[in-house]
Short mmCIF file of C-alpha atoms in Angstrom, two decimals:
data_model
loop_
_atom_site.label_atom_id
_atom_site.label_comp_id
_atom_site.label_asym_id
_atom_site.label_seq_id
_atom_site.Cartn_x
_atom_site.Cartn_y
_atom_site.Cartn_z
CA PHE O 1 1.23 104.07 -44.70
CA PHE O 2 -2.05 106.74 -44.96
CA ILE O 3 -1.06 108.66 -48.72
CA ILE O 4 -0.12 105.27 -49.95
CA GLY O 5 -3.50 103.99 -47.94
CA LEU O 6 -5.42 106.37 -49.86
CA LEU O 7 -3.47 105.23 -53.71
CA SER O 8 -4.20 101.72 -53.18
CA ILE O 9 -8.08 101.90 -52.27
CA ALA O 10 -7.92 104.51 -55.83
CA PHE O 11 -6.45 101.85 -57.68
CA SER O 12 -8.16 98.93 -56.60
CA ALA O 13 -11.47 100.84 -56.12
CA ALA O 14 -11.32 101.67 -60.83
CA TYR O 15 -9.59 98.58 -62.17
CA ARG O 16 -11.42 96.06 -60.14
CA GLN O 17 -8.05 94.26 -58.92
CA PRO O 18 -5.71 94.08 -55.64
CA LEU O 19 -3.21 97.42 -56.05
CA ALA O 20 -1.77 97.19 -53.38
CA PHE O 21 0.94 100.27 -53.07
CA PHE O 22 4.12 99.92 -50.25
CA TRP O 23 6.86 101.61 -50.46
CA THR O 24 10.63 99.65 -52.96
CA ILE O 25 12.62 98.21 -49.66
CA PRO O 26 15.22 97.35 -51.52
CA GLY O 27 15.24 101.30 -51.77
CA THR O 28 15.22 101.76 -48.53
CA VAL O 29 18.83 99.28 -48.31
CA LEU O 30 20.06 101.25 -50.87
CA VAL O 31 19.17 104.54 -48.75
CA GLY O 32 21.49 103.19 -45.52
CA PRO O 33 24.70 103.82 -47.36
CA ALA O 34 23.51 106.85 -49.40
CA LEU O 35 23.40 108.24 -45.41
CA ALA O 36 25.97 107.67 -44.25
CA HIS O 37 27.88 110.30 -46.07
CA ALA O 38 24.79 112.48 -47.33
CA SER O 39 22.59 114.30 -45.16
CA PHE O 40 18.68 113.27 -44.73
CA ASN O 41 17.34 116.32 -47.32
CA GLU O 42 20.02 115.51 -49.31
CA VAL O 43 18.08 112.18 -49.72
CA VAL O 44 14.74 113.30 -49.88
CA GLY O 45 15.84 115.71 -53.03
CA ALA O 46 17.27 112.18 -54.82
CA PHE O 47 13.20 110.98 -53.43
CA LEU O 48 12.11 113.10 -55.11
CA VAL O 49 13.77 113.65 -58.71
CA THR O 50 13.72 110.07 -58.45
CA GLY O 51 9.45 110.27 -58.76
CA LEU O 52 9.93 113.07 -61.06
CA LEU O 53 11.75 109.98 -63.41
CA MET O 54 9.68 107.46 -63.31
CA LEU O 55 6.48 110.50 -63.59
CA MET O 56 7.52 110.69 -67.18
CA LEU O 57 8.16 107.49 -67.91
CA GLY O 58 4.76 106.75 -66.61
CA LEU O 59 3.27 109.00 -68.83
CA THR O 60 5.54 108.52 -72.35
CA GLY O 61 4.07 104.06 -72.22
CA VAL O 62 7.94 103.52 -71.54
CA VAL O 63 7.48 101.04 -69.26
CA ARG O 64 4.65 99.11 -70.37
CA ARG O 65 6.80 98.08 -73.15
CA VAL O 66 9.89 97.28 -71.32
CA MET O 67 7.84 94.91 -68.81
CA ASP O 68 6.24 93.31 -72.25
CA ALA O 69 9.71 92.58 -73.66
CA VAL O 70 10.50 90.77 -70.35
CA PRO O 71 10.27 87.40 -69.94
CA LEU O 72 7.47 86.28 -67.93
CA PRO O 73 9.15 83.21 -66.24
CA ILE O 74 12.36 85.69 -65.68
CA VAL O 75 10.28 88.32 -63.29
CA MET O 76 8.84 85.43 -61.91
CA GLY O 77 12.30 84.29 -61.21
CA MET O 78 13.03 86.73 -59.64
CA VAL O 79 9.33 86.71 -57.81
CA ALA O 80 11.03 83.08 -55.83
CA GLY O 81 14.25 84.98 -55.02
CA VAL O 82 12.04 87.30 -52.78
CA PHE O 83 9.95 84.96 -51.35
CA LEU O 84 12.23 81.93 -50.98
CA PRO O 85 13.14 83.65 -47.19
CA PHE O 86 9.92 83.24 -45.68
CA GLY O 87 9.78 79.65 -46.39
CA LEU O 88 12.70 79.38 -44.89
CA ASP O 89 12.35 81.48 -42.69
CA TRP O 90 9.34 79.42 -41.14
CA VAL O 91 11.03 76.86 -41.32
CA LYS O 92 14.04 78.51 -39.08
CA ALA O 93 11.29 79.49 -36.57
CA PHE O 94 10.44 75.58 -35.86
CA GLU O 95 14.51 75.23 -33.85
CA SER O 96 13.99 79.47 -32.78
CA ASP O 97 9.47 79.55 -31.77
CA LEU O 98 8.41 76.47 -31.07
CA ALA O 99 5.92 77.16 -29.05
CA ILE O 100 4.90 79.94 -31.65
CA ALA O 101 5.75 78.39 -35.15
CA LEU O 102 3.60 75.16 -34.14
CA PRO O 103 0.42 75.82 -33.40
CA MET O 104 0.15 79.39 -35.91
CA THR O 105 1.41 76.05 -38.53
CA ALA O 106 -1.05 73.16 -37.12
CA THR O 107 -3.81 75.46 -37.34
CA PHE O 108 -3.27 76.70 -40.68
CA LEU O 109 -3.34 72.68 -42.19
CA VAL O 110 -6.64 72.22 -40.42
CA ILE O 111 -8.51 74.87 -41.73
CA SER O 112 -7.18 75.16 -44.69
CA ALA O 113 -7.33 70.95 -45.00
CA LEU O 114 -11.17 72.14 -44.30
CA PRO O 115 -12.60 73.70 -47.46
CA GLY O 116 -16.13 74.44 -45.82
CA LEU O 117 -14.36 75.97 -42.73
CA ALA O 118 -11.89 77.75 -44.68
CA ARG O 119 -14.18 79.59 -46.81
CA ARG O 120 -16.25 80.94 -43.38
CA LEU O 121 -12.49 80.78 -41.73
CA PRO O 122 -9.64 82.75 -43.97
CA PRO O 123 -6.41 80.08 -42.67
CA LEU O 124 -3.65 83.01 -43.07
CA ILE O 125 -6.14 85.14 -40.10
CA VAL O 126 -6.57 82.62 -38.26
CA ALA O 127 -2.75 81.40 -37.91
CA MET O 128 -1.98 85.01 -37.02
CA VAL O 129 -4.67 85.28 -34.39
CA VAL O 130 -3.55 82.18 -32.43
CA GLY O 131 0.57 83.19 -33.52
CA LEU O 132 -0.47 86.73 -31.19
CA VAL O 133 -2.03 84.21 -28.41
CA ALA O 134 0.77 82.96 -28.28
CA ILE O 135 2.58 85.43 -28.07
CA ALA O 136 1.53 86.77 -25.33
CA LEU O 137 1.26 83.70 -23.52
CA THR O 138 5.01 82.71 -23.57
CA ARG O 139 6.13 85.90 -24.00
CA THR O 140 5.75 88.63 -21.19
CA GLY O 141 5.71 91.49 -22.66
CA ALA O 142 6.79 91.25 -26.68
CA LEU O 143 2.63 92.26 -27.72
CA PRO O 144 2.66 96.20 -28.08
CA SER O 145 0.59 98.59 -25.59
CA ILE O 146 -0.86 101.73 -26.55
CA SER O 147 -0.84 104.33 -24.16
CA SER O 148 -4.08 106.64 -23.29
CA GLU O 149 -2.05 109.46 -24.85
CA ALA O 150 -1.50 107.69 -28.11
CA VAL O 151 -2.31 110.93 -30.10
CA LEU O 152 -2.68 111.45 -34.54
CA ALA O 153 -0.08 111.15 -36.54
CA ALA O 154 1.13 114.53 -37.89
CA PRO O 155 3.37 114.49 -41.31
CA THR O 156 6.03 116.09 -41.16
CA LEU O 157 7.11 117.90 -43.85
CA VAL O 158 11.29 117.67 -45.09
CA VAL O 159 13.22 120.27 -47.25
CA PRO O 160 14.86 119.07 -50.29
CA GLN O 161 18.46 119.64 -51.11
CA PHE O 162 19.65 118.45 -54.42
CA ASN O 163 22.96 117.40 -54.68
CA PRO O 164 24.30 116.02 -57.67
CA ALA O 165 26.92 113.21 -56.17
CA THR O 166 23.68 112.22 -54.19
CA LEU O 167 21.51 112.71 -56.93
CA ILE O 168 23.60 110.27 -58.89
CA GLU O 169 23.44 108.03 -56.77
CA LEU O 170 20.07 107.61 -56.24
CA VAL O 171 17.85 108.29 -58.45
CA VAL O 172 18.29 105.51 -61.51
CA PRO O 173 18.97 102.56 -58.58
CA LEU O 174 15.62 104.34 -57.08
CA ALA O 175 13.77 103.55 -60.41
CA ILE O 176 15.08 100.13 -61.53
CA THR O 177 14.29 99.40 -57.97
CA VAL O 178 10.35 100.27 -58.15
CA LEU O 179 10.15 99.72 -62.25
CA VAL O 180 11.56 96.62 -62.72
CA VAL O 181 12.57 95.12 -59.13
CA GLN O 182 9.12 95.65 -57.10
CA ASN O 183 6.98 97.05 -59.41
CA GLY O 184 7.34 93.83 -62.10
CA GLN O 185 7.56 91.43 -59.43
CA GLY O 186 3.37 92.55 -58.03
CA ILE O 187 2.35 92.73 -61.52
CA ALA O 188 3.86 89.35 -62.31
CA VAL O 189 1.83 87.79 -59.94
CA LEU O 190 -1.12 89.51 -61.18
CA ARG O 191 -1.29 88.57 -64.28
CA THR O 192 -0.39 85.03 -63.29
CA VAL O 193 -3.87 84.53 -61.39
CA GLY O 194 -5.08 86.23 -64.74
CA HIS O 195 -5.31 89.92 -64.09
CA ALA O 196 -4.52 92.41 -66.30
CA PRO O 197 -2.99 95.42 -64.78
CA PRO O 198 -2.90 98.87 -65.89
CA VAL O 199 1.72 99.03 -66.08
CA ASN O 200 1.40 102.79 -67.13
CA ALA O 201 -1.08 103.57 -65.25
CA ILE O 202 0.99 101.61 -62.14
CA ALA O 203 4.47 103.76 -63.00
CA THR O 204 3.00 107.34 -63.19
CA ALA O 205 0.74 106.79 -59.58
CA CYS O 206 4.34 105.21 -58.66
CA GLY O 207 6.18 108.74 -59.67
CA LEU O 208 3.69 110.81 -58.45
CA TRP O 209 3.00 109.64 -55.15
CA SER O 210 6.87 108.83 -54.90
CA ILE O 211 6.77 112.56 -54.34
CA LEU O 212 3.94 112.80 -52.33
CA ALA O 213 6.02 110.15 -49.53
CA GLY O 214 9.33 112.34 -50.67
CA LEU O 215 7.99 115.37 -48.84
CA VAL O 216 7.17 113.81 -45.74
CA GLY O 217 10.93 111.70 -45.97
CA ALA O 218 9.34 108.17 -46.94
CA VAL O 219 11.23 106.62 -49.40
CA SER O 220 10.16 106.13 -53.62
CA THR O 221 6.15 104.22 -53.55
CA CYS O 222 6.09 100.30 -55.46
CA LEU O 223 3.76 98.05 -56.60
CA THR O 224 4.64 95.12 -54.30
CA GLY O 225 4.22 92.10 -54.91
CA PRO O 226 4.36 90.22 -51.62
CA SER O 227 1.26 91.54 -50.42
CA ASN O 228 -0.56 91.57 -53.97
CA ALA O 229 0.42 87.99 -54.10
CA ILE O 230 -1.51 87.74 -50.97
CA LEU O 231 -4.41 88.98 -52.35
CA ALA O 232 -4.80 87.14 -55.45
CA THR O 233 -5.22 83.90 -53.32
CA GLY O 234 -9.28 84.89 -52.32
CA ARG O 235 -11.16 81.91 -54.79
CA ASP O 236 -13.00 84.32 -56.55
CA LYS O 237 -10.83 86.55 -58.72
CA ARG O 238 -14.00 89.59 -59.00
CA THR O 239 -13.37 90.03 -55.78
CA HIS O 240 -9.79 90.27 -54.91
CA TYR O 241 -10.28 94.36 -55.50
CA THR O 242 -12.75 94.42 -52.27
CA ALA O 243 -9.51 92.64 -50.41
CA GLY O 244 -6.65 95.21 -51.53
CA ILE O 245 -9.70 98.27 -50.67
CA LEU O 246 -9.83 97.09 -46.90
CA LEU O 247 -5.85 96.39 -46.67
CA GLY O 248 -5.65 100.14 -48.37
CA LEU O 249 -8.06 100.93 -44.73
CA LEU O 250 -5.99 99.69 -42.57
CA ALA O 251 -3.07 102.04 -43.96
CA LEU O 252 -4.82 104.95 -43.15
CA VAL O 253 -5.96 103.28 -39.66
#
């Protein structure tokens, strides 16, 4: 979280766009089965090699040419596929968690219907607060508590091991999930609202940061689709980047 927060702040400030980075969720899914027969150190070795591969592809400019060759409607279809479960889960919540889903939805719709109020109170944030209150009132002990003995998180370095079988299994699929699936979604949603994300610089940063993240055991870094889609919904496109900076600061905390 911390090192990716630094990257999100740097890119959002430098390019004046909401460029939020996290880790690849499809890549995390790929890693799960690999851990059944490979050690964690071997998987970390694959993280580092994947980062090096993405770094090289970003520096050579190949990624930009590939992204430009993929039709935007196809990429946006991928984005729609990612977002579809969120919408379906919202509907299902009315059956499983009515006491939480109903007040959150009502709050969001009411504030959204009042533009003057929505400019001062972001509907999404207010709905989240209402949801937290609903959880606190209906589910005892559901909200986490912070212990007085809590300490700052410290990085734990992982010594990589390079097993050829693990590298063959993970490196190329991980690179594809980052550069094509995840970055492709993030770049598509930003282009749709009028931004011009720096494709090769993003790929290069994902490669370098994947190496840094891999050293502490984290799966490969990517430009996010859902997070940047939310950040790019503000009314003034010129200030979207400030939301990316704030997200990065929250990640640091």
